[in-house]
PDB file of C-alpha atoms in Angstrom:
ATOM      1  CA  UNK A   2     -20.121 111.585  -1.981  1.00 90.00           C
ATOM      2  CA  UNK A   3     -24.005 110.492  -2.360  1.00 93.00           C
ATOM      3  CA  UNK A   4     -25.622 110.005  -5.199  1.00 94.00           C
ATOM      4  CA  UNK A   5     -29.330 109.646  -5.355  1.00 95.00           C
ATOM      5  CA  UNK A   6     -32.027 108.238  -7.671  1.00 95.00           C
ATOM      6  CA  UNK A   7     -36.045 108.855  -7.692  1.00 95.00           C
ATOM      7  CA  UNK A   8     -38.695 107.952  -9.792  1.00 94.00           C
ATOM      8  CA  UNK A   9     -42.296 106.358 -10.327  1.00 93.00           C
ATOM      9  CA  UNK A  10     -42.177 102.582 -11.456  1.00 92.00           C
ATOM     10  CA  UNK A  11     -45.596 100.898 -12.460  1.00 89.00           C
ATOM     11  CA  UNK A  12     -46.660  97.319 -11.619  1.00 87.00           C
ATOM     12  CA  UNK A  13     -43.558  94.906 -13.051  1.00 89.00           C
ATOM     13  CA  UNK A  14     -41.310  97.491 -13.815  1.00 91.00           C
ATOM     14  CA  UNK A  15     -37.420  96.329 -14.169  1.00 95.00           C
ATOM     15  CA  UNK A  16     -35.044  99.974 -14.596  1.00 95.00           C
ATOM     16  CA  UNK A  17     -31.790  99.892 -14.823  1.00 95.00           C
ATOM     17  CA  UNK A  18     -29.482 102.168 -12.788  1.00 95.00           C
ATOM     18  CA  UNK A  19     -26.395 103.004 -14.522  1.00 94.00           C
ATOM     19  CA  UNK A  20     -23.446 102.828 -12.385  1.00 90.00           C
ATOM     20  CA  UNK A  21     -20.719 100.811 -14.384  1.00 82.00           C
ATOM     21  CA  UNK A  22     -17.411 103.437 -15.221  1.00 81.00           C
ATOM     22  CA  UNK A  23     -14.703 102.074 -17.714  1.00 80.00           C
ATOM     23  CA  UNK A  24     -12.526 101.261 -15.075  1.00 79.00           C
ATOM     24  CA  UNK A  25     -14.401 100.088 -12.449  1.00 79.00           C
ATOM     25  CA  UNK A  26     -12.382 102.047  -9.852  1.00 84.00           C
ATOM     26  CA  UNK A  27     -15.751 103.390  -8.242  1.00 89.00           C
ATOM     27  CA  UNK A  28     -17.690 101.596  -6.221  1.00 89.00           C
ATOM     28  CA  UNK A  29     -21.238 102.003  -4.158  1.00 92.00           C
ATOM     29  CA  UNK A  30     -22.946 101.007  -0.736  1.00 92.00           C
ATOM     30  CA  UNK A  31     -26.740 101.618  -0.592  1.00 92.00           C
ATOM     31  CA  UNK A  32     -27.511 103.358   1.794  1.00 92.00           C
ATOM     32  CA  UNK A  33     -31.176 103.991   1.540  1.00 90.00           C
ATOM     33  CA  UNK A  34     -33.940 102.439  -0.681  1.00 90.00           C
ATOM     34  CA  UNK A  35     -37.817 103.856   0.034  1.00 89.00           C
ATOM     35  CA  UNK A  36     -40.816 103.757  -1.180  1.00 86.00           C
ATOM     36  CA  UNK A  37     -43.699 105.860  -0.753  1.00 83.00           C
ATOM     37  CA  UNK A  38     -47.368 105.435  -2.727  1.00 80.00           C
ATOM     38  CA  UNK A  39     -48.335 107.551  -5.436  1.00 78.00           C
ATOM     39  CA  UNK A  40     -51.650 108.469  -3.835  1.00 74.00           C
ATOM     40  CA  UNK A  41     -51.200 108.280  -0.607  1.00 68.00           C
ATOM     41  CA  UNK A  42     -54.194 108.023   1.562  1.00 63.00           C
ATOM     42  CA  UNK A  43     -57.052 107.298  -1.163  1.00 64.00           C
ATOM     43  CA  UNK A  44     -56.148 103.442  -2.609  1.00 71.00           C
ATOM     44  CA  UNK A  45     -54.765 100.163  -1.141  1.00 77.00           C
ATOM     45  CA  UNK A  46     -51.349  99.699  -2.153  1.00 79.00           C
ATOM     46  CA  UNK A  47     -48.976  96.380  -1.605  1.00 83.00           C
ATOM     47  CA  UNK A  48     -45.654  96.913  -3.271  1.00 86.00           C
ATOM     48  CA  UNK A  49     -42.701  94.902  -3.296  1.00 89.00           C
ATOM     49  CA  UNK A  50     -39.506  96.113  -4.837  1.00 91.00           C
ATOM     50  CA  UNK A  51     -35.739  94.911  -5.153  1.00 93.00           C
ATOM     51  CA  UNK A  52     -32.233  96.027  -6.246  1.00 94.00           C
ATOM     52  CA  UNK A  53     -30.363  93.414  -8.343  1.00 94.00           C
ATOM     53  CA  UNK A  54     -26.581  93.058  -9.307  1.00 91.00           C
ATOM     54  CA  UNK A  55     -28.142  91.279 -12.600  1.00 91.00           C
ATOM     55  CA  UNK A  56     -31.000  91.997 -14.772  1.00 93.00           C
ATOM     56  CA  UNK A  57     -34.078  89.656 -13.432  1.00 92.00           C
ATOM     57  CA  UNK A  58     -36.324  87.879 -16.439  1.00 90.00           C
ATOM     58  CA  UNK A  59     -39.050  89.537 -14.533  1.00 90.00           C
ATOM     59  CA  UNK A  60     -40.480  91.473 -11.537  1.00 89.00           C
ATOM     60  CA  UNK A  61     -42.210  89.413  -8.736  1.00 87.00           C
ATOM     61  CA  UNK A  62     -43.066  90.088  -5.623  1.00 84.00           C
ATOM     62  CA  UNK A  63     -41.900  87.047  -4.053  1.00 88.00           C
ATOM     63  CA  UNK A  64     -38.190  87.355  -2.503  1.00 88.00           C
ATOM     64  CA  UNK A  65     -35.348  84.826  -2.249  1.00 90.00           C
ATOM     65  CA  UNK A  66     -33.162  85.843   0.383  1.00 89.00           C
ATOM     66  CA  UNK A  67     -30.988  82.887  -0.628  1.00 90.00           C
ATOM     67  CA  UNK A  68     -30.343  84.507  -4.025  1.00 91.00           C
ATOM     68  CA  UNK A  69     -26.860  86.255  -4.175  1.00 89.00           C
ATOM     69  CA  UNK A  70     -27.789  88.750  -7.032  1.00 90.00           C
ATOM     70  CA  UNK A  71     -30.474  90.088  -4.334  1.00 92.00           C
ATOM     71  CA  UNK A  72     -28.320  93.691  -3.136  1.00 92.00           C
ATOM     72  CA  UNK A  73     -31.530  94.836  -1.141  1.00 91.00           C
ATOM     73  CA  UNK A  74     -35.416  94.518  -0.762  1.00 91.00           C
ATOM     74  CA  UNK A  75     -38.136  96.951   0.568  1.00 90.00           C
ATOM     75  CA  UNK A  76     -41.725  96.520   1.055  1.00 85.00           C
ATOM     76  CA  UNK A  77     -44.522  98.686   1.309  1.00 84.00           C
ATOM     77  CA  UNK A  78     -48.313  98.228   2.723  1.00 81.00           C
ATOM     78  CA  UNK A  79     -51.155 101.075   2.626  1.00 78.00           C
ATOM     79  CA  UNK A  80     -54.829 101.508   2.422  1.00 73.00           C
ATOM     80  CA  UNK A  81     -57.586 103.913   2.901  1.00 69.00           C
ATOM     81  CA  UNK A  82     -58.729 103.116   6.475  1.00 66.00           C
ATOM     82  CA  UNK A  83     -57.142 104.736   9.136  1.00 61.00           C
ATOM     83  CA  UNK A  84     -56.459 100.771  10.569  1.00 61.00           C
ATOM     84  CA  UNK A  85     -53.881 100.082   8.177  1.00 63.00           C
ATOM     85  CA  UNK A  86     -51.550 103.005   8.315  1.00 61.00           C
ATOM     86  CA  UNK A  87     -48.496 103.171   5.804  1.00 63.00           C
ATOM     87  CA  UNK A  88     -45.975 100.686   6.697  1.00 65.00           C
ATOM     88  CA  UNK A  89     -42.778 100.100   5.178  1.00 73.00           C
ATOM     89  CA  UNK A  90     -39.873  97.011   5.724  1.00 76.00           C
ATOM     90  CA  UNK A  91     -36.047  97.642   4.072  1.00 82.00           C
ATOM     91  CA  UNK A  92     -33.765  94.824   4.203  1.00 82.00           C
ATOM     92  CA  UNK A  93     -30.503  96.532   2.485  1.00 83.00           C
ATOM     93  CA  UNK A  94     -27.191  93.817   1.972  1.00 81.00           C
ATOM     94  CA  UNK A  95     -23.551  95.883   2.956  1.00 85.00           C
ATOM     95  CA  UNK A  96     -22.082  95.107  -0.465  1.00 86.00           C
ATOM     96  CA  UNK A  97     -19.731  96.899  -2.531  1.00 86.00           C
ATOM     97  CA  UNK A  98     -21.228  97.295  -6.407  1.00 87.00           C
ATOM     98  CA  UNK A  99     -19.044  99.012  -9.276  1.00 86.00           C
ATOM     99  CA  UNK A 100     -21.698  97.766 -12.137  1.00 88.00           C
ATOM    100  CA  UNK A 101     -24.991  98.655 -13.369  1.00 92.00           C
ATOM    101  CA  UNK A 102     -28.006  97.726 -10.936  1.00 93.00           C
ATOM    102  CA  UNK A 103     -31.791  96.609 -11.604  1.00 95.00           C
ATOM    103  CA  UNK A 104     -34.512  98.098  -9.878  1.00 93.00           C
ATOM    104  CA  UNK A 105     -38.064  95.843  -9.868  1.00 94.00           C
ATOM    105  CA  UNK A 106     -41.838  96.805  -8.464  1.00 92.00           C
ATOM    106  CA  UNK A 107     -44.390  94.533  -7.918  1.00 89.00           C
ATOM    107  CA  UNK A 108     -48.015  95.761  -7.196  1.00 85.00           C
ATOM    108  CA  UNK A 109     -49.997  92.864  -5.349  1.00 79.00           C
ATOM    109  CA  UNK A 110     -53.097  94.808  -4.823  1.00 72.00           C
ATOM    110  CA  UNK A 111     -55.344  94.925  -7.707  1.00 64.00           C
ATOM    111  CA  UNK A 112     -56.195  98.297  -8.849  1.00 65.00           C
ATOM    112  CA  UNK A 113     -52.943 100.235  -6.822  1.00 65.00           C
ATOM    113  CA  UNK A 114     -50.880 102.612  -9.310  1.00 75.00           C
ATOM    114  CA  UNK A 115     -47.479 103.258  -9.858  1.00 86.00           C
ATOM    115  CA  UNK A 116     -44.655 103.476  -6.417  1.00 87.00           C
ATOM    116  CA  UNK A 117     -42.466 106.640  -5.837  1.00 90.00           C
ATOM    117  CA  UNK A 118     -38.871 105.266  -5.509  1.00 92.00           C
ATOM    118  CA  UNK A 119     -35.664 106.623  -3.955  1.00 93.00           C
ATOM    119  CA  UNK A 120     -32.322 105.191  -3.789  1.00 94.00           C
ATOM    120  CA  UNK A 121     -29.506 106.473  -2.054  1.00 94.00           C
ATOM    121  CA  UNK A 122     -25.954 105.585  -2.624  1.00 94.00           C
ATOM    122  CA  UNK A 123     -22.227 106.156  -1.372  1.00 94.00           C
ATOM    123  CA  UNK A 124     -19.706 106.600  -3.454  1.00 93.00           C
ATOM    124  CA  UNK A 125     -16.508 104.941  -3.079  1.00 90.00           C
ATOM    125  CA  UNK A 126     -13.080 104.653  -4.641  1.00 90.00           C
ATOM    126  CA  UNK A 127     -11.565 101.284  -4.665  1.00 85.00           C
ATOM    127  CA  UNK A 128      -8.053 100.338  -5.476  1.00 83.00           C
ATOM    128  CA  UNK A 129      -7.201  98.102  -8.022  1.00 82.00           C
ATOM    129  CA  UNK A 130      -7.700  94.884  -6.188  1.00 80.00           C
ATOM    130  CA  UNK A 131     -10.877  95.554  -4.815  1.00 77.00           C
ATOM    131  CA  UNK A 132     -12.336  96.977  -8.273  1.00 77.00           C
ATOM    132  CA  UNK A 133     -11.740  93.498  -9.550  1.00 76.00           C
ATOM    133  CA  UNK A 134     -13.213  91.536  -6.844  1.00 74.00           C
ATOM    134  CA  UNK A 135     -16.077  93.704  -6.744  1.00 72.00           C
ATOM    135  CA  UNK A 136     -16.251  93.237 -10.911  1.00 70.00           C
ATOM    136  CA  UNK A 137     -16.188  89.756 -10.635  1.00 71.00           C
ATOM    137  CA  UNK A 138     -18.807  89.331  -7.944  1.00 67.00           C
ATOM    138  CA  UNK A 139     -21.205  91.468 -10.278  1.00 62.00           C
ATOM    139  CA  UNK A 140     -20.258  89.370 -13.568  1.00 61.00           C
ATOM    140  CA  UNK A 141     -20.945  85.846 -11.501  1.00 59.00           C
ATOM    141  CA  UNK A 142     -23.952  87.543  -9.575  1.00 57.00           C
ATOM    142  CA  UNK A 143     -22.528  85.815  -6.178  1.00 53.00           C
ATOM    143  CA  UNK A 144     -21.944  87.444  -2.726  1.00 50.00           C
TER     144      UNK A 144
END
């Protein structure tokens, strides 16, 4: 099964994407994470954005790789001249999550508006084993 989420984040937003159950027995691979500007074709726009395992003190727009809370990354680069057409970079990690995930956007470009956002997501069922080892990994934010 897929779920999805979408929305508009301003500059420095941090949302949280519920996912946790009370068992833990479902689990999720992302499968896509996109952006796309607001106003598309009329503004520069330079937008960062990341999925977390653990809620971030803030939203930056400067990635560590190295940093195993990090689940995936996308970037997004736009402006009104035809020479810079949208592009768009998604790094996404294969890892299983069964908790609650953080979504960030960072706007580097000074007066750029809010990001569309979409996240897609395969559900899973784990067994009992893997619910726990997934668990853990979220709790201890390693990989």
């Amino acid at each position: 099964m897929i779920k999805t989420f979408k929305g508009k984040a301003a500059d420095g937003a941090i949302i949280e994407i519920r996912l946790s159950t009370n068992n833990g027995m479902i689990g999720y691979l992302i499968r896509k994470f996109q952006f796309f500007p607001s106003k598309f074709g009329n503004h520069d726009q330079k937008s960062t954005g990341a999925l977390y395992s653990v809620e971030p003190s803030a939203a930056s727009a400067e990635l560590n790789f190295d940093d195993p809370t990090l689940l995936a990354a996308v970037c997004m680069s736009t402006d009104n001249s035809e020479a810079n057409p949208l592009n768009t970079n998604v790094i996404v990690d294969n890892k299983i999550i069964n908790q609650d995930i953080f979504f960030t956007h960072q706007n580097t470009h000074a007066d750029a508006g809010p990001v569309n956002w979409y996240i897609e997501l395969e559900q899973i069922k784990l067994d009992l084993s893997e619910a726990t080892v997934a668990t853990l990994k979220d709790m201890r934010g390693t990989n």
